[in-house]
């Protein structure tokens, strides 16, 4: 079945640093989504990407839909303590189902 | 933005009892709703997909007689865990989609004693 490889698995960074994480797949997707999940909460949508090559920003977050449609990255600039959480990428091909990455745990040292 | 609610946020029940979890899309009509299960430190595992007015489609390995899903309206889906056992203890999350991306509810923590 389809699988997403998300990396890194975890990051422990200094407040103010930039963060980069990515997802790759052996299959193509028509949509890439990035979610953030806080402990005990449901995932919150950060950015949705619908077109190969698309680069979209949401405040300090920037994500890109890879030109091959098999990868996506998420960058967070100037990290702050509230950026702490688990970030998930998700790919969607046509139908309704999402395929999720394993998540990137982000910890920020203030 | 799109808001999805879940109720209850947590529930503790005795083994053998049934538990119903509600998922509502508050400000949009959800043609499709999804139910996920999440174990600690793991990603979300899709259990089933439901379209309004039709039977849910269950993922392989998910018992449809144990996890009953009803999607009676465009804003409400329910998941009933029947005859719950301790191994059913988990974090259950719903999501809803109305043509755009999936928006997730806040989750329900189920603990079966």
Tab-separated table of C-alpha atoms in Angstrom:
chain	number	residue	atom	x	y	z
A	1	UNK	CA	0.000	0.000	0.000
A	2	UNK	CA	0.934	3.633	-0.103
A	3	UNK	CA	3.386	4.802	2.520
A	4	UNK	CA	4.847	8.137	3.440
A	5	UNK	CA	8.330	8.534	4.851
A	6	UNK	CA	8.455	11.546	7.116
A	7	UNK	CA	11.695	12.901	8.500
A	8	UNK	CA	13.155	13.739	10.823
A	9	UNK	CA	11.415	11.661	13.444
A	10	UNK	CA	12.111	14.305	16.079
A	11	UNK	CA	13.886	17.627	16.480
A	12	UNK	CA	15.084	19.532	19.526
A	13	UNK	CA	15.964	23.061	18.500
A	14	UNK	CA	16.755	26.412	20.014
A	15	UNK	CA	14.050	29.064	20.032
A	16	UNK	CA	14.516	31.357	17.047
A	17	UNK	CA	15.965	28.673	14.794
A	18	UNK	CA	14.376	27.644	11.535
A	19	UNK	CA	12.915	24.144	11.164
A	20	UNK	CA	12.589	21.954	8.116
A	21	UNK	CA	10.829	18.625	7.762
A	22	UNK	CA	9.783	16.610	4.740
A	23	UNK	CA	7.787	13.713	3.449
A	24	UNK	CA	8.497	11.436	0.537
A	25	UNK	CA	6.423	8.772	-1.099
A	26	UNK	CA	6.842	6.030	-3.633
A	27	UNK	CA	3.462	7.016	-5.063
A	28	UNK	CA	2.187	10.294	-6.438
A	29	UNK	CA	-0.442	12.380	-4.688
A	30	UNK	CA	-2.789	15.090	-5.918
A	31	UNK	CA	-2.941	16.852	-2.579
A	32	UNK	CA	-0.457	17.297	0.258
A	33	UNK	CA	-1.564	18.460	3.674
A	34	UNK	CA	0.370	19.419	6.783
A	35	UNK	CA	-1.189	19.130	10.232
A	36	UNK	CA	0.010	19.933	13.747
A	37	UNK	CA	-1.152	17.939	16.751
A	38	UNK	CA	-0.802	19.050	20.355
A	39	UNK	CA	-0.920	16.410	23.140
A	40	UNK	CA	-4.447	15.179	23.761
A	41	UNK	CA	-5.870	17.144	20.846
A	42	UNK	CA	-6.867	16.435	17.281
A	43	UNK	CA	-4.667	17.483	14.344
A	44	UNK	CA	-5.061	21.050	13.139
A	45	UNK	CA	-4.665	21.848	9.466
A	46	UNK	CA	-1.706	24.132	8.779
A	47	UNK	CA	-1.332	24.185	5.017
A	48	UNK	CA	-3.021	22.451	2.081
A	49	UNK	CA	-1.251	22.091	-1.278
A	50	UNK	CA	-3.117	21.174	-4.443
A	51	UNK	CA	-0.723	21.664	-7.329
A	52	UNK	CA	2.703	20.250	-8.149
A	53	UNK	CA	5.321	22.922	-7.537
A	54	UNK	CA	2.984	25.004	-5.388
A	55	UNK	CA	4.653	26.978	-2.608
A	56	UNK	CA	2.304	28.237	0.090
A	57	UNK	CA	2.884	30.224	3.258
A	58	UNK	CA	0.862	30.567	6.436
A	59	UNK	CA	2.555	33.070	8.722
A	60	UNK	CA	5.958	31.639	9.650
A	61	UNK	CA	5.145	28.356	7.929
A	62	UNK	CA	5.972	27.580	4.325
A	63	UNK	CA	5.227	24.334	2.526
A	64	UNK	CA	5.851	23.114	-0.973
A	65	UNK	CA	4.273	20.429	-3.141
A	66	UNK	CA	7.146	18.671	-4.880
A	67	UNK	CA	7.297	18.870	-8.659
A	68	UNK	CA	7.328	15.065	-8.927
A	69	UNK	CA	4.170	14.938	-6.737
A	70	UNK	CA	5.958	12.434	-4.525
A	71	UNK	CA	7.249	14.760	-1.846
A	72	UNK	CA	6.540	17.834	0.215
A	73	UNK	CA	8.391	19.886	2.781
A	74	UNK	CA	7.360	22.162	5.615
A	75	UNK	CA	9.548	24.958	6.931
A	76	UNK	CA	8.988	26.919	10.123
A	77	UNK	CA	10.954	30.115	10.461
A	78	UNK	CA	12.058	31.689	13.738
A	79	UNK	CA	10.596	28.974	15.958
A	80	UNK	CA	8.836	29.892	19.193
A	81	UNK	CA	7.884	27.715	22.186
A	82	UNK	CA	4.286	27.257	21.030
A	83	UNK	CA	5.547	25.533	17.877
A	84	UNK	CA	6.101	22.475	20.053
A	85	UNK	CA	4.005	19.511	18.947
A	86	UNK	CA	3.818	16.711	16.418
A	87	UNK	CA	3.687	17.623	12.751
A	88	UNK	CA	2.100	15.207	10.292
A	89	UNK	CA	2.194	15.240	6.543
A	90	UNK	CA	-0.647	13.593	4.655
A	91	UNK	CA	-1.099	12.768	1.007
A	92	UNK	CA	-4.338	12.318	-0.862
A	93	UNK	CA	-4.861	10.828	-4.303
A	94	UNK	CA	-8.216	11.491	-5.885
A	95	UNK	CA	-10.551	9.855	-3.390
A	96	UNK	CA	-11.192	10.705	0.207
A	97	UNK	CA	-8.559	8.755	2.087
A	98	UNK	CA	-5.465	10.384	3.508
A	99	UNK	CA	-2.161	8.599	3.905
A	100	UNK	CA	-0.273	9.932	6.921
A	101	UNK	CA	3.392	10.156	7.695
A	102	UNK	CA	4.628	8.907	11.049
A	103	UNK	CA	5.021	12.436	12.371
A	104	UNK	CA	7.857	14.739	13.391
A	105	UNK	CA	8.075	15.606	17.085
A	106	UNK	CA	9.273	19.168	17.539
A	107	UNK	CA	10.697	20.399	20.826
A	108	UNK	CA	11.897	23.959	21.300
A	109	UNK	CA	14.428	25.138	23.869
A	110	UNK	CA	13.749	28.636	25.078
B	1	UNK	CA	-12.066	28.093	9.598
B	2	UNK	CA	-13.987	24.829	9.599
B	3	UNK	CA	-14.825	23.518	13.057
B	4	UNK	CA	-15.420	19.916	14.017
B	5	UNK	CA	-16.517	18.976	17.514
B	6	UNK	CA	-16.502	15.658	19.324
B	7	UNK	CA	-18.404	14.541	22.368
B	8	UNK	CA	-17.480	13.362	24.879
B	9	UNK	CA	-13.852	14.472	25.110
B	10	UNK	CA	-13.136	11.552	27.409
B	11	UNK	CA	-15.035	8.568	28.725
B	12	UNK	CA	-14.310	5.770	31.168
B	13	UNK	CA	-16.467	2.690	31.011
B	14	UNK	CA	-16.638	-0.847	32.306
B	15	UNK	CA	-15.719	-3.783	30.148
B	16	UNK	CA	-18.712	-5.095	28.224
B	17	UNK	CA	-20.555	-1.813	27.956
B	18	UNK	CA	-21.112	0.192	24.780
B	19	UNK	CA	-19.916	3.732	24.240
B	20	UNK	CA	-21.153	6.249	21.687
B	21	UNK	CA	-18.988	9.087	20.398
B	22	UNK	CA	-20.465	11.959	18.422
B	23	UNK	CA	-18.751	13.989	15.725
B	24	UNK	CA	-20.278	17.194	14.416
B	25	UNK	CA	-19.259	19.645	11.730
B	26	UNK	CA	-20.332	22.968	13.186
B	27	UNK	CA	-20.026	25.423	10.311
B	28	UNK	CA	-20.066	23.330	7.164
B	29	UNK	CA	-21.829	20.352	5.668
B	30	UNK	CA	-19.685	17.247	5.728
B	31	UNK	CA	-20.393	14.953	2.834
B	32	UNK	CA	-17.804	12.563	4.186
B	33	UNK	CA	-16.701	11.836	7.732
B	34	UNK	CA	-13.847	9.678	8.874
B	35	UNK	CA	-13.019	7.863	12.094
B	36	UNK	CA	-9.442	7.344	13.191
B	37	UNK	CA	-7.790	5.635	16.093
B	38	UNK	CA	-4.474	6.768	17.503
B	39	UNK	CA	-2.186	4.899	19.880
B	40	UNK	CA	0.385	6.775	21.996
B	41	UNK	CA	3.267	8.181	19.977
B	42	UNK	CA	1.863	6.828	16.735
B	43	UNK	CA	0.239	8.268	13.672
B	44	UNK	CA	-3.473	8.178	12.929
B	45	UNK	CA	-4.969	4.915	11.769
B	46	UNK	CA	-8.074	5.180	9.594
B	47	UNK	CA	-10.863	2.942	10.815
B	48	UNK	CA	-13.708	3.805	8.462
B	49	UNK	CA	-15.083	6.310	5.994
B	50	UNK	CA	-18.736	7.270	5.981
B	51	UNK	CA	-20.822	9.228	3.518
B	52	UNK	CA	-24.083	10.785	4.592
B	53	UNK	CA	-26.982	8.403	4.206
B	54	UNK	CA	-24.960	5.361	3.227
B	55	UNK	CA	-23.127	2.550	4.972
B	56	UNK	CA	-19.625	3.147	6.209
B	57	UNK	CA	-16.626	1.629	4.470
B	58	UNK	CA	-14.342	-0.059	6.959
B	59	UNK	CA	-10.619	-0.495	6.634
B	60	UNK	CA	-9.165	-3.968	6.590
B	61	UNK	CA	-8.967	-5.454	10.055
B	62	UNK	CA	-11.596	-3.173	11.591
B	63	UNK	CA	-14.620	-5.079	12.856
B	64	UNK	CA	-17.751	-3.393	11.580
B	65	UNK	CA	-19.953	-5.144	14.140
B	66	UNK	CA	-17.802	-3.838	16.942
B	67	UNK	CA	-17.387	-0.278	15.705
B	68	UNK	CA	-20.799	0.848	14.515
B	69	UNK	CA	-20.830	4.016	12.474
B	70	UNK	CA	-23.878	6.087	11.625
B	71	UNK	CA	-23.800	9.184	9.422
B	72	UNK	CA	-27.408	10.253	9.548
B	73	UNK	CA	-26.993	13.869	8.527
B	74	UNK	CA	-24.523	16.166	6.826
B	75	UNK	CA	-23.338	17.451	10.181
B	76	UNK	CA	-23.366	14.408	12.450
B	77	UNK	CA	-21.648	11.051	12.551
B	78	UNK	CA	-21.534	8.677	15.496
B	79	UNK	CA	-19.161	5.864	16.401
B	80	UNK	CA	-20.418	3.249	18.837
B	81	UNK	CA	-17.888	0.914	20.385
B	82	UNK	CA	-19.962	-2.117	21.284
B	83	UNK	CA	-19.087	-4.449	24.143
B	84	UNK	CA	-15.932	-2.501	24.828
B	85	UNK	CA	-12.880	-4.254	26.236
B	86	UNK	CA	-9.633	-2.866	27.657
B	87	UNK	CA	-7.868	-3.331	24.318
B	88	UNK	CA	-10.338	-0.854	22.803
B	89	UNK	CA	-8.907	1.869	25.034
B	90	UNK	CA	-7.484	4.479	22.712
B	91	UNK	CA	-7.762	8.018	21.387
B	92	UNK	CA	-10.530	8.191	18.765
B	93	UNK	CA	-10.538	11.124	16.375
B	94	UNK	CA	-13.077	12.012	13.719
B	95	UNK	CA	-12.607	14.245	10.729
B	96	UNK	CA	-15.016	15.811	8.281
B	97	UNK	CA	-14.731	16.897	4.701
B	98	UNK	CA	-17.105	19.032	2.695
B	99	UNK	CA	-15.272	19.134	-0.602
B	100	UNK	CA	-12.042	20.629	0.698
B	101	UNK	CA	-9.433	19.221	3.066
B	102	UNK	CA	-10.246	17.096	6.102
B	103	UNK	CA	-10.741	18.952	9.361
B	104	UNK	CA	-10.302	17.018	12.564
B	105	UNK	CA	-12.207	16.973	15.798
B	106	UNK	CA	-10.438	17.326	19.162
B	107	UNK	CA	-10.561	13.595	19.846
B	108	UNK	CA	-12.150	11.350	22.474
B	109	UNK	CA	-10.067	9.464	25.008
B	110	UNK	CA	-11.714	6.110	25.734
B	111	UNK	CA	-10.593	4.110	28.732
B	112	UNK	CA	-12.171	0.709	29.283
B	113	UNK	CA	-11.674	-0.765	32.725
